[in-house]
Coordinates of C-alpha atoms in Angstrom, one line a residue:
Chain J
M23 CA -18.8 -102.7 88.6
G24 CA -22.5 -103.1 88.6
F25 CA -24.8 -104.6 86.0
T26 CA -26.1 -103.1 82.8
V27 CA -29.7 -103.9 82.3
D28 CA -30.0 -104.9 78.7
Q29 CA -33.7 -105.9 78.9
S30 CA -36.4 -105.9 81.5
I31 CA -39.3 -108.2 80.5
K32 CA -42.5 -108.6 82.4
S33 CA -43.2 -112.3 83.0
F34 CA -45.8 -113.8 85.4
D35 CA -46.3 -110.5 87.3
G36 CA -42.5 -110.4 87.9
R37 CA -39.7 -109.2 85.7
L38 CA -36.9 -111.1 83.9
L39 CA -33.8 -108.9 83.7
K40 CA -31.2 -109.6 81.1
L41 CA -28.0 -108.3 82.6
S42 CA -24.4 -108.0 81.6
H43 CA -21.3 -107.0 83.5
K44 CA -17.6 -106.9 83.2
S45 CA -16.1 -109.7 85.2
E46 CA -12.8 -109.3 87.0
V47 CA -12.6 -113.1 87.5
T48 CA -13.1 -114.2 83.9
H49 CA -11.8 -111.0 82.3
T50 CA -14.7 -111.0 79.9
E51 CA -18.2 -109.4 79.7
M52 CA -20.6 -111.9 81.4
A53 CA -24.3 -112.3 80.7
V54 CA -26.7 -113.3 83.4
N55 CA -30.5 -113.3 83.7
V56 CA -32.3 -112.6 86.9
Y57 CA -36.0 -113.3 87.5
L58 CA -37.5 -111.1 90.2
P59 CA -41.0 -112.3 91.2
Q60 CA -43.9 -110.1 92.0
Q61 CA -43.1 -110.2 95.7
Y62 CA -39.9 -108.4 95.0
F63 CA -41.9 -105.3 94.0
A64 CA -44.3 -105.4 96.8
E65 CA -44.1 -102.7 99.5
G66 CA -42.4 -103.8 102.7
S67 CA -41.8 -107.4 101.7
K68 CA -39.1 -109.3 103.4
K69 CA -35.9 -110.4 101.6
L70 CA -36.4 -113.1 99.1
P71 CA -34.5 -116.3 98.7
I72 CA -32.6 -117.1 95.5
L73 CA -32.6 -120.2 93.3
L74 CA -29.3 -120.4 91.3
Y75 CA -30.0 -122.4 88.2
L76 CA -27.0 -123.7 86.2
S77 CA -27.6 -124.6 82.5
G78 CA -26.1 -127.3 80.5
L79 CA -23.6 -127.5 77.6
T80 CA -24.0 -124.8 74.9
C81 CA -26.7 -122.9 76.7
T82 CA -26.8 -119.2 77.4
P83 CA -28.9 -117.6 80.2
N84 CA -31.8 -117.3 77.7
N85 CA -32.5 -120.9 77.0
A86 CA -33.7 -121.8 80.5
S87 CA -35.4 -118.4 80.9
E88 CA -37.5 -119.1 77.9
K89 CA -38.1 -122.9 78.1
A90 CA -37.5 -124.3 81.6
F91 CA -40.4 -122.4 83.1
F92 CA -39.3 -121.6 86.6
Q93 CA -41.0 -118.1 86.5
P94 CA -44.6 -119.1 87.4
Y95 CA -43.4 -121.1 90.4
A96 CA -40.8 -118.5 91.5
N97 CA -43.7 -116.1 91.4
K98 CA -46.0 -118.4 93.3
Y99 CA -43.6 -119.1 96.2
G100 CA -41.7 -115.8 96.1
F101 CA -38.0 -116.5 95.2
A102 CA -35.7 -115.0 92.6
V103 CA -34.0 -117.2 89.9
V104 CA -30.5 -116.4 88.8
Y105 CA -29.5 -117.9 85.4
P106 CA -25.7 -117.5 84.8
D107 CA -24.0 -118.3 81.6
T108 CA -22.2 -121.6 81.1
S109 CA -18.7 -120.2 80.4
P110 CA -17.0 -117.0 79.6
R111 CA -17.6 -115.9 76.0
G112 CA -15.2 -114.1 73.7
A113 CA -12.1 -114.8 75.9
N114 CA -10.3 -115.4 72.6
V115 CA -8.5 -118.5 73.9
A116 CA -7.3 -120.5 70.9
G117 CA -9.5 -123.6 70.5
E118 CA -12.3 -122.4 72.7
D119 CA -14.9 -122.6 69.9
D120 CA -13.7 -125.8 68.3
S121 CA -16.1 -128.2 70.0
W122 CA -19.6 -127.8 71.6
D123 CA -18.6 -129.8 74.7
F124 CA -15.5 -127.9 75.7
G125 CA -14.6 -124.3 75.9
T126 CA -17.3 -121.7 75.1
G127 CA -20.6 -122.9 76.5
A128 CA -18.8 -125.6 78.5
G129 CA -17.0 -124.0 81.4
F130 CA -17.9 -126.9 83.8
Y131 CA -18.3 -124.5 86.7
L132 CA -14.7 -125.0 87.8
D133 CA -11.5 -123.0 88.0
A134 CA -9.2 -124.1 85.3
T135 CA -5.6 -124.5 86.4
E136 CA -4.1 -125.4 83.1
E137 CA -2.9 -123.0 80.4
P138 CA -4.3 -121.5 78.3
W139 CA -7.6 -121.8 80.2
S140 CA -6.7 -120.7 83.7
K141 CA -6.9 -117.0 83.0
N142 CA -10.6 -116.9 81.9
Y143 CA -12.2 -120.2 82.6
R144 CA -12.9 -119.7 86.3
M145 CA -16.6 -120.2 86.6
Y146 CA -16.4 -121.5 90.2
T147 CA -14.8 -118.4 91.6
Y148 CA -16.9 -116.2 89.3
L149 CA -20.2 -117.6 90.7
L150 CA -19.3 -117.7 94.3
K151 CA -17.0 -114.7 94.7
E152 CA -18.3 -112.3 92.1
L153 CA -21.7 -113.0 90.7
L154 CA -23.6 -113.9 93.9
P155 CA -22.1 -111.0 96.0
L156 CA -22.9 -108.6 93.1
I157 CA -26.5 -109.8 93.0
G158 CA -26.8 -109.2 96.7
K159 CA -25.3 -105.8 96.4
E160 CA -27.4 -104.6 93.4
Y161 CA -30.7 -106.3 94.5
E162 CA -30.8 -105.6 98.2
R163 CA -34.1 -107.2 98.7
L164 CA -32.7 -110.6 97.7
D165 CA -31.3 -112.7 100.5
T166 CA -27.9 -114.1 99.7
T167 CA -27.9 -116.0 103.0
N168 CA -30.8 -118.1 101.6
I169 CA -29.7 -119.6 98.3
S170 CA -30.7 -123.0 96.8
I171 CA -29.1 -124.5 93.7
C172 CA -30.4 -126.5 90.8
G173 CA -29.1 -127.3 87.3
H174 CA -29.4 -129.5 84.2
S175 CA -26.8 -131.8 82.7
M176 CA -23.5 -130.0 83.0
G177 CA -25.4 -127.6 85.2
G178 CA -26.8 -130.5 87.2
Y179 CA -23.2 -131.6 87.9
G180 CA -22.4 -127.9 88.7
A181 CA -25.3 -127.8 91.2
L182 CA -24.2 -131.0 92.9
M183 CA -20.6 -130.0 93.0
L184 CA -21.2 -126.5 94.3
Y185 CA -23.6 -127.7 96.9
L186 CA -21.5 -130.6 98.2
K187 CA -18.5 -128.2 98.5
N188 CA -20.4 -125.3 100.0
P189 CA -23.1 -126.3 102.3
D190 CA -22.6 -123.1 104.2
I191 CA -23.7 -121.2 101.0
F192 CA -26.4 -123.4 99.6
N193 CA -29.6 -124.4 101.4
S194 CA -30.8 -127.3 99.1
C195 CA -29.8 -128.9 95.9
S196 CA -31.6 -130.6 93.0
A197 CA -30.7 -131.6 89.5
F198 CA -32.1 -132.6 86.1
A199 CA -30.2 -135.4 84.4
P200 CA -26.8 -134.3 85.9
I201 CA -23.4 -135.4 84.8
A202 CA -23.1 -137.1 88.2
N203 CA -19.7 -138.7 87.9
P204 CA -17.7 -136.5 85.5
S205 CA -14.4 -138.3 86.1
N206 CA -16.0 -141.4 84.7
C207 CA -17.5 -140.2 81.4
Q208 CA -16.3 -138.7 78.2
W209 CA -17.7 -135.2 78.7
G210 CA -16.2 -134.9 82.1
Q211 CA -12.8 -136.5 81.2
K212 CA -12.4 -134.1 78.3
C213 CA -13.2 -131.0 80.3
F214 CA -11.3 -132.1 83.5
G215 CA -8.3 -133.2 81.5
N216 CA -8.1 -129.9 79.6
Y217 CA -9.0 -127.6 82.4
L218 CA -7.3 -129.4 85.3
G219 CA -4.6 -131.5 83.8
S220 CA -4.0 -135.2 84.3
D221 CA -3.8 -135.3 88.1
K222 CA -6.9 -137.2 89.2
A223 CA -6.6 -135.8 92.7
K224 CA -7.6 -132.4 91.2
W225 CA -10.5 -134.0 89.4
A226 CA -11.7 -135.4 92.7
Q227 CA -12.1 -131.9 94.0
Y228 CA -14.9 -131.4 91.5
D229 CA -16.5 -134.8 91.2
P230 CA -19.8 -135.2 93.1
C231 CA -19.2 -138.9 93.6
E232 CA -16.0 -138.0 95.5
L233 CA -17.1 -134.9 97.2
I234 CA -20.1 -136.6 98.8
H235 CA -17.9 -138.5 101.1
N236 CA -16.7 -135.3 102.9
F237 CA -20.0 -133.4 102.8
K238 CA -20.2 -131.3 105.9
G239 CA -23.8 -130.0 105.6
E240 CA -27.1 -130.9 107.0
K241 CA -28.6 -134.3 106.1
K242 CA -31.2 -133.2 103.6
P243 CA -32.3 -135.1 100.4
I244 CA -31.0 -134.1 97.0
L245 CA -33.7 -134.4 94.4
I246 CA -32.7 -135.7 90.9
H247 CA -34.9 -136.4 87.9
Q248 CA -33.6 -138.5 85.1
G249 CA -35.5 -139.4 82.0
T250 CA -35.2 -143.0 80.8
A251 CA -35.3 -142.1 77.1
D252 CA -32.4 -139.7 77.5
N253 CA -29.7 -140.9 75.1
F254 CA -27.0 -139.2 77.0
Y255 CA -28.1 -141.4 79.9
R256 CA -29.0 -144.8 78.5
R257 CA -26.8 -145.0 75.4
D258 CA -23.8 -142.8 76.1
H259 CA -23.4 -143.2 79.8
Q260 CA -22.5 -139.5 80.3
L261 CA -24.8 -139.0 83.3
Q262 CA -24.7 -142.0 85.6
P263 CA -26.8 -140.8 88.5
E264 CA -26.8 -144.3 89.9
N265 CA -23.1 -143.8 90.7
L266 CA -24.0 -140.9 93.0
V267 CA -26.6 -143.1 94.7
K268 CA -23.9 -145.7 95.2
A269 CA -21.3 -143.2 96.4
A270 CA -23.8 -141.8 98.9
K271 CA -23.7 -145.2 100.7
N272 CA -21.3 -144.9 103.7
S273 CA -21.3 -141.1 103.2
P274 CA -23.1 -138.5 105.3
L275 CA -25.9 -138.5 102.7
D276 CA -26.5 -142.2 102.7
G277 CA -30.0 -142.8 101.4
L278 CA -30.6 -139.2 100.7
I279 CA -30.1 -139.1 97.0
D280 CA -33.7 -139.0 95.8
L281 CA -33.2 -140.3 92.2
K282 CA -36.4 -140.4 90.3
L283 CA -36.2 -142.2 87.0
V284 CA -39.0 -140.9 84.9
D285 CA -40.3 -143.1 82.1
G286 CA -39.9 -142.0 78.5
Y287 CA -38.5 -138.5 79.1
D288 CA -35.5 -137.2 77.1
H289 CA -32.7 -134.7 77.8
S290 CA -34.5 -131.6 76.5
Y291 CA -36.2 -128.6 78.0
Y292 CA -39.5 -130.5 77.4
F293 CA -38.2 -132.9 80.2
I294 CA -37.0 -130.1 82.5
S295 CA -40.2 -128.1 82.2
S296 CA -42.3 -131.2 83.0
F297 CA -40.7 -131.5 86.5
V298 CA -39.8 -127.9 87.3
A299 CA -42.9 -127.6 89.5
D300 CA -41.6 -130.5 91.7
H301 CA -38.1 -128.9 92.0
C302 CA -39.5 -125.5 92.9
A303 CA -41.7 -127.1 95.6
F304 CA -38.7 -129.0 96.9
H305 CA -36.6 -125.9 97.2
A306 CA -39.4 -123.7 98.5
K307 CA -39.6 -126.0 101.5
Y308 CA -36.0 -125.5 102.4
M309 CA -36.2 -121.8 101.7
G310 CA -38.9 -121.6 104.3
L311 CA -41.5 -120.6 101.7
D312 CA -44.0 -123.4 101.6
Chain D
M266 CA -51.1 -139.0 52.5
G267 CA -50.6 -139.4 56.2
F268 CA -48.1 -137.8 58.6
T269 CA -44.4 -138.7 59.1
V270 CA -43.6 -138.6 62.8
D271 CA -40.2 -136.8 62.8
Q272 CA -40.0 -136.7 66.6
S273 CA -42.2 -137.9 69.6
I274 CA -41.2 -136.1 72.8
K275 CA -42.6 -136.8 76.2
S276 CA -43.9 -133.6 77.8
F277 CA -46.0 -133.3 81.0
D278 CA -47.2 -137.0 80.8
G279 CA -48.3 -136.5 77.2
R280 CA -46.4 -136.4 73.9
L281 CA -45.5 -133.7 71.6
L282 CA -45.3 -135.0 68.0
K283 CA -43.3 -133.2 65.4
L284 CA -45.0 -134.2 62.2
S285 CA -44.6 -133.4 58.5
H286 CA -46.7 -134.2 55.5
K287 CA -47.0 -133.5 51.8
S288 CA -49.7 -130.9 51.3
E289 CA -51.9 -131.1 48.2
V290 CA -53.1 -127.6 49.0
T291 CA -49.8 -125.7 49.3
H292 CA -47.9 -128.2 47.1
T293 CA -45.1 -128.2 49.7
E294 CA -44.0 -130.3 52.6
M295 CA -45.8 -128.9 55.7
A296 CA -44.6 -129.2 59.3
V297 CA -47.1 -129.3 62.2
N298 CA -46.7 -130.2 65.9
V299 CA -49.4 -132.0 67.8
Y300 CA -49.5 -132.3 71.6
L301 CA -51.5 -135.3 72.8
P302 CA -52.2 -135.1 76.6
Q303 CA -52.0 -138.0 78.9
Q304 CA -55.7 -138.6 78.6
Y305 CA -55.2 -139.5 74.9
F306 CA -53.2 -142.6 76.0
A307 CA -55.6 -143.7 78.8
E308 CA -57.6 -146.8 78.2
G309 CA -61.2 -146.2 77.1
S310 CA -61.1 -142.4 77.3
K311 CA -63.6 -140.5 75.3
K312 CA -62.6 -138.4 72.3
L313 CA -60.6 -135.3 73.2
P314 CA -61.2 -131.7 72.0
I315 CA -58.6 -129.8 70.0
L316 CA -57.1 -126.4 70.5
L317 CA -55.8 -125.0 67.2
Y318 CA -53.0 -122.5 68.0
L319 CA -51.9 -120.2 65.3
S320 CA -48.4 -118.6 65.6
G321 CA -47.2 -115.2 64.7
L322 CA -44.9 -113.8 62.0
T323 CA -41.7 -115.8 61.4
C324 CA -42.6 -118.6 63.8
T325 CA -42.4 -122.4 63.0
P326 CA -44.5 -124.9 65.0
N327 CA -41.6 -125.2 67.4
N328 CA -41.6 -121.7 68.9
A329 CA -44.9 -122.0 70.7
S330 CA -44.4 -125.7 71.5
E331 CA -41.2 -124.7 73.4
K332 CA -42.1 -121.3 74.8
A333 CA -45.9 -120.7 75.0
F334 CA -46.4 -123.5 77.5
F335 CA -49.8 -124.9 76.6
Q336 CA -48.8 -128.4 77.4
P337 CA -49.3 -128.5 81.2
Y338 CA -52.8 -127.1 80.9
A339 CA -53.7 -129.2 77.9
N340 CA -52.6 -132.1 80.1
K341 CA -54.6 -130.9 83.0
Y342 CA -57.9 -130.4 81.2
G343 CA -57.5 -133.1 78.6
F344 CA -57.3 -131.5 75.1
A345 CA -54.9 -131.7 72.3
V346 CA -53.0 -128.7 70.9
V347 CA -52.3 -128.4 67.1
Y348 CA -49.5 -126.0 66.2
P349 CA -49.5 -125.5 62.4
D350 CA -46.8 -123.6 60.5
T351 CA -47.2 -120.0 59.6
S352 CA -46.8 -120.4 55.8
P353 CA -45.7 -122.9 53.2
R354 CA -41.9 -123.2 53.2
G355 CA -39.7 -123.9 50.2
A356 CA -42.4 -123.1 47.7
N357 CA -39.7 -121.3 45.7
V358 CA -41.8 -118.3 44.8
A359 CA -39.6 -115.4 43.8
G360 CA -39.4 -112.9 46.6
E361 CA -40.9 -115.1 49.3
D362 CA -37.8 -114.8 51.5
D363 CA -37.2 -111.1 51.0
S364 CA -38.9 -109.8 54.1
W365 CA -39.8 -111.2 57.5
D366 CA -43.3 -109.9 57.4
F367 CA -44.4 -111.3 54.0
G368 CA -44.1 -114.6 52.3
T369 CA -42.3 -117.4 54.2
G370 CA -43.4 -117.3 57.8
A371 CA -46.2 -114.8 57.0
G372 CA -48.9 -116.7 55.2
F373 CA -51.6 -114.7 57.0
Y374 CA -53.9 -117.8 57.1
L375 CA -55.6 -116.8 53.9
D376 CA -55.9 -118.1 50.3
A377 CA -53.9 -115.9 48.0
T378 CA -55.6 -115.0 44.8
E379 CA -52.8 -113.1 43.2
E380 CA -49.9 -114.4 41.2
P381 CA -47.3 -115.7 42.0
W382 CA -48.7 -116.5 45.5
S383 CA -52.0 -118.2 44.6
K384 CA -50.6 -121.6 43.9
N385 CA -48.9 -122.2 47.3
Y386 CA -50.0 -119.6 49.8
R387 CA -53.3 -121.1 50.7
M388 CA -53.2 -121.5 54.4
Y389 CA -56.9 -121.0 54.9
T390 CA -57.9 -124.0 52.8
Y391 CA -54.9 -125.9 54.0
L392 CA -56.0 -125.6 57.7
L393 CA -59.7 -126.2 57.2
K394 CA -59.8 -128.7 54.4
E395 CA -56.6 -130.6 54.7
L396 CA -54.9 -130.3 58.1
L397 CA -57.8 -130.6 60.5
P398 CA -59.4 -133.5 58.5
L399 CA -56.1 -135.3 58.4
I400 CA -55.6 -134.9 62.1
G401 CA -59.0 -136.4 62.7
K402 CA -58.2 -139.3 60.4
E403 CA -54.8 -140.1 61.8
Y404 CA -55.6 -139.5 65.5
E405 CA -59.0 -141.1 65.8
R406 CA -59.4 -140.3 69.5
L407 CA -59.3 -136.6 68.8
D408 CA -62.7 -135.0 68.3
T409 CA -62.8 -132.7 65.2
T410 CA -66.3 -131.7 66.1
N411 CA -65.0 -130.0 69.2
I412 CA -62.3 -127.5 68.2
S413 CA -61.4 -124.2 69.7
I414 CA -58.9 -121.7 68.3
C415 CA -56.3 -119.3 69.7
G416 CA -53.4 -117.4 68.3
H417 CA -50.8 -114.7 68.7
S418 CA -50.2 -111.6 66.7
M419 CA -50.6 -112.7 63.0
G420 CA -52.0 -115.9 64.5
G421 CA -54.3 -113.9 66.7
Y422 CA -55.7 -112.3 63.6
G423 CA -55.9 -115.8 62.1
A424 CA -57.8 -117.2 65.1
L425 CA -60.3 -114.3 65.0
M426 CA -60.8 -114.5 61.3
L427 CA -61.2 -118.2 61.1
Y428 CA -63.6 -118.2 64.1
L429 CA -65.7 -115.4 62.8
K430 CA -66.0 -117.0 59.4
N431 CA -66.5 -120.6 60.7
P432 CA -68.6 -120.7 63.9
D433 CA -69.8 -124.2 62.7
I434 CA -66.2 -125.5 63.0
F435 CA -64.9 -123.6 66.1
N436 CA -66.2 -123.7 69.5
S437 CA -64.5 -120.7 71.1
C438 CA -61.8 -118.2 70.2
S439 CA -59.1 -116.3 72.0
A440 CA -56.1 -114.2 71.0
F441 CA -52.9 -112.8 72.3
A442 CA -52.0 -109.4 70.9
P443 CA -53.8 -110.0 67.6
I444 CA -53.6 -108.0 64.4
A445 CA -57.2 -107.1 64.9
N446 CA -57.8 -104.9 62.0
P447 CA -55.3 -105.9 59.2
S448 CA -56.9 -103.7 56.5
N449 CA -55.9 -100.7 58.7
C450 CA -52.2 -101.4 59.5
Q451 CA -48.9 -101.8 57.6
W452 CA -48.5 -105.6 58.2
G453 CA -52.0 -106.3 57.0
Q454 CA -51.9 -103.9 54.1
K455 CA -48.7 -105.4 52.8
C456 CA -49.9 -109.0 53.0
F457 CA -53.5 -108.3 51.8
G458 CA -52.2 -106.2 49.0
N459 CA -49.8 -108.8 47.7
Y460 CA -51.8 -111.9 48.4
L461 CA -55.3 -110.5 47.5
G462 CA -54.7 -107.5 45.2
S463 CA -56.1 -104.0 45.6
D464 CA -59.8 -104.8 45.8
K465 CA -60.8 -103.9 49.3
A466 CA -63.9 -106.1 49.1
K467 CA -61.6 -109.1 49.1
W468 CA -59.7 -107.7 52.1
A469 CA -63.0 -107.4 54.0
Q470 CA -63.5 -111.2 53.7
Y471 CA -60.5 -111.7 56.0
D472 CA -60.7 -108.7 58.3
P473 CA -62.1 -109.5 61.8
C474 CA -63.4 -105.9 62.1
E475 CA -65.5 -106.5 59.0
L476 CA -66.4 -110.2 59.5
I477 CA -67.8 -109.6 63.0
H478 CA -70.8 -107.8 61.5
N479 CA -72.0 -111.0 59.8
F480 CA -71.1 -113.5 62.5
K481 CA -73.6 -116.3 62.6
G482 CA -72.5 -118.2 65.6
E483 CA -73.5 -118.4 69.3
K484 CA -73.1 -115.3 71.4
K485 CA -70.0 -116.2 73.4
P486 CA -67.2 -113.9 74.6
I487 CA -63.9 -113.7 72.7
L488 CA -60.9 -113.4 75.1
I489 CA -58.1 -111.1 74.1
H490 CA -54.9 -110.2 76.1
Q491 CA -52.9 -107.2 75.0
G492 CA -49.7 -106.0 76.8
T493 CA -49.4 -102.3 77.2
A494 CA -45.6 -102.3 76.7
D495 CA -45.9 -104.1 73.4
N496 CA -44.3 -101.7 70.8
F497 CA -46.3 -103.2 67.9
Y498 CA -49.3 -102.1 69.8
R499 CA -48.5 -98.7 71.4
R500 CA -45.9 -97.4 69.0
D501 CA -46.6 -99.0 65.6
H502 CA -50.4 -99.4 65.8
Q503 CA -50.2 -102.8 64.1
L504 CA -52.6 -104.5 66.4
Q505 CA -55.5 -102.2 67.3
P506 CA -57.6 -104.5 69.4
E507 CA -59.8 -101.5 70.3
N508 CA -61.0 -101.4 66.7
L509 CA -62.5 -104.8 67.2
V510 CA -64.2 -103.8 70.4
K511 CA -65.6 -100.8 68.5
A512 CA -66.6 -102.9 65.5
A513 CA -68.4 -105.3 67.8
K514 CA -70.9 -102.6 68.8
N515 CA -74.0 -103.1 66.7
S516 CA -72.8 -106.6 65.7
P517 CA -74.0 -109.9 67.0
L518 CA -71.0 -109.9 69.4
D519 CA -71.8 -106.4 71.0
G520 CA -70.1 -106.3 74.4
L521 CA -68.6 -109.8 74.0
I522 CA -65.0 -108.8 73.1
D523 CA -63.3 -109.3 76.4
L524 CA -60.2 -107.2 75.8
K525 CA -57.8 -107.3 78.8
L526 CA -55.1 -104.7 78.6
V527 CA -52.3 -106.0 80.8
D528 CA -49.9 -103.6 82.2
G529 CA -46.2 -103.7 81.3
Y530 CA -46.3 -106.9 79.1
D531 CA -44.5 -106.9 75.7
H532 CA -45.2 -108.9 72.5
S533 CA -43.0 -111.9 73.3
Y534 CA -43.5 -115.5 74.5
Y535 CA -42.9 -114.2 78.0
F536 CA -46.2 -112.4 77.6
I537 CA -48.0 -115.3 76.0
S538 CA -46.9 -117.8 78.6
S539 CA -47.9 -115.5 81.4
F540 CA -51.6 -115.7 80.3
V541 CA -51.8 -119.2 78.7
A542 CA -53.4 -120.6 81.9
D543 CA -56.3 -118.1 81.5
H544 CA -56.8 -118.9 77.8
C545 CA -56.7 -122.7 78.5
A546 CA -59.3 -122.3 81.3
F547 CA -61.5 -120.2 78.9
H548 CA -61.4 -122.8 76.2
A549 CA -61.8 -125.7 78.5
K550 CA -65.1 -124.3 79.6
Y551 CA -66.5 -124.2 76.0
M552 CA -65.0 -127.6 75.3
G553 CA -67.0 -129.0 78.2
L554 CA -63.9 -129.9 80.2
D555 CA -64.0 -127.7 83.2

């Protein structure tokens, strides 16, 4: 099944498409936004790379589309941006709407193995096996062999996790204030425990601080920005990017976690948008666009 | 009475302040956001110009702060941005919340003369006699003798109207999809009729297409962007920027309405943000910053 184009909005000489489609993986209707830069519409242009951007807890595809401000840079370099949703919605699983940090809006980009979540909460397979192939099929001038990944908070964890597990699929990875060590913080423990059960070996299959030891890809830096005034970082210890820097030692990515602590920034889209230009330049280099 | 700083958020090396204060003009609590660029915090910097940005129907100071994306350019050139609210809120005037295009969120930047609006709905006097002086008093490194003005939709009308009436206060003016001829469209007629009564001579005191004939300021261009896919423009005729171009003929600003019709853009913040860089460059020139 293809996409329904719910809206097509001109933005920075390109177009932001608000799409929906029936997912056979999550068994729900899924929303996704896709930004096609001006180059996509130019005669005879070559295939364009894709930046997959994963949003944080509670977000829909619209938040980042409106506030993160990738579009001008995507349009400058010539790559598309894909903004998936953060979970299935309307799966009607009992309890899915009870808290903001679990269930709806908090799919954690993994495949749940525990009941009652395992039927619908399968964002990992949804992204890799359904959404990206469908994007490639429906938008033939996008190059699904040249995909980079980025995300914020829960989506920053998602970007790190997906990249570390799939260096054959993703070119380069960056993150804003990622949940870098989910096994070791409340948000991650709640989601891993409910979605995956109590077996820590299963948690390790999704934790960037574990996955980094077995990374099989090229030795490229991973760019991470973290604001020092982010309460989820400094007060609540939900993010812990230093744990990833530490885990990288004696891993194939030793010294390659480029963690930039930026003074005074919080966890909001005001923080993300302030550094989006840097992340786009970083990815453009690995996409072969700079 | 000074401002209460409800939030101070780092954004592009500067700070977005979410402020509130008790207004003696509207007799309500008023919200306003102020973006101070990095230059404001630099030692020994000279006073910085101000861009007053007026938002459209229904907006609070937060919409444009999050989605219009002035901050990176304000930070580049070195000017502050002031985002006032679009009306008093919580005035408790009967009927003020009945429709989205009148009352709360739709103050039309004028001083109502009709009951029951005339006590609170006085955005014109609020902006010029209370807010801007208070900004100057509380933020001494901002230069209230160097203010430019810009706005969107209802706020585009507000920018044109305030500029044309007060060339002694405002340096330069630009607008996104302004309600250029409010006496001649439904939105304007509803608000002017309710706030000002039926006397068309009073309407003329706020209609850019009338005011332009008596403009007393310097002959500078006014920059206007209008998207051709904007339904309020092409279908509903609420905006009519061509009427201002026509009115400018045989006025002191003959030939100086720089109306740019931009193909395929709508009325949203996706449209505004796509051309904010152009508007900031335009104002920076007249602010003496380019």
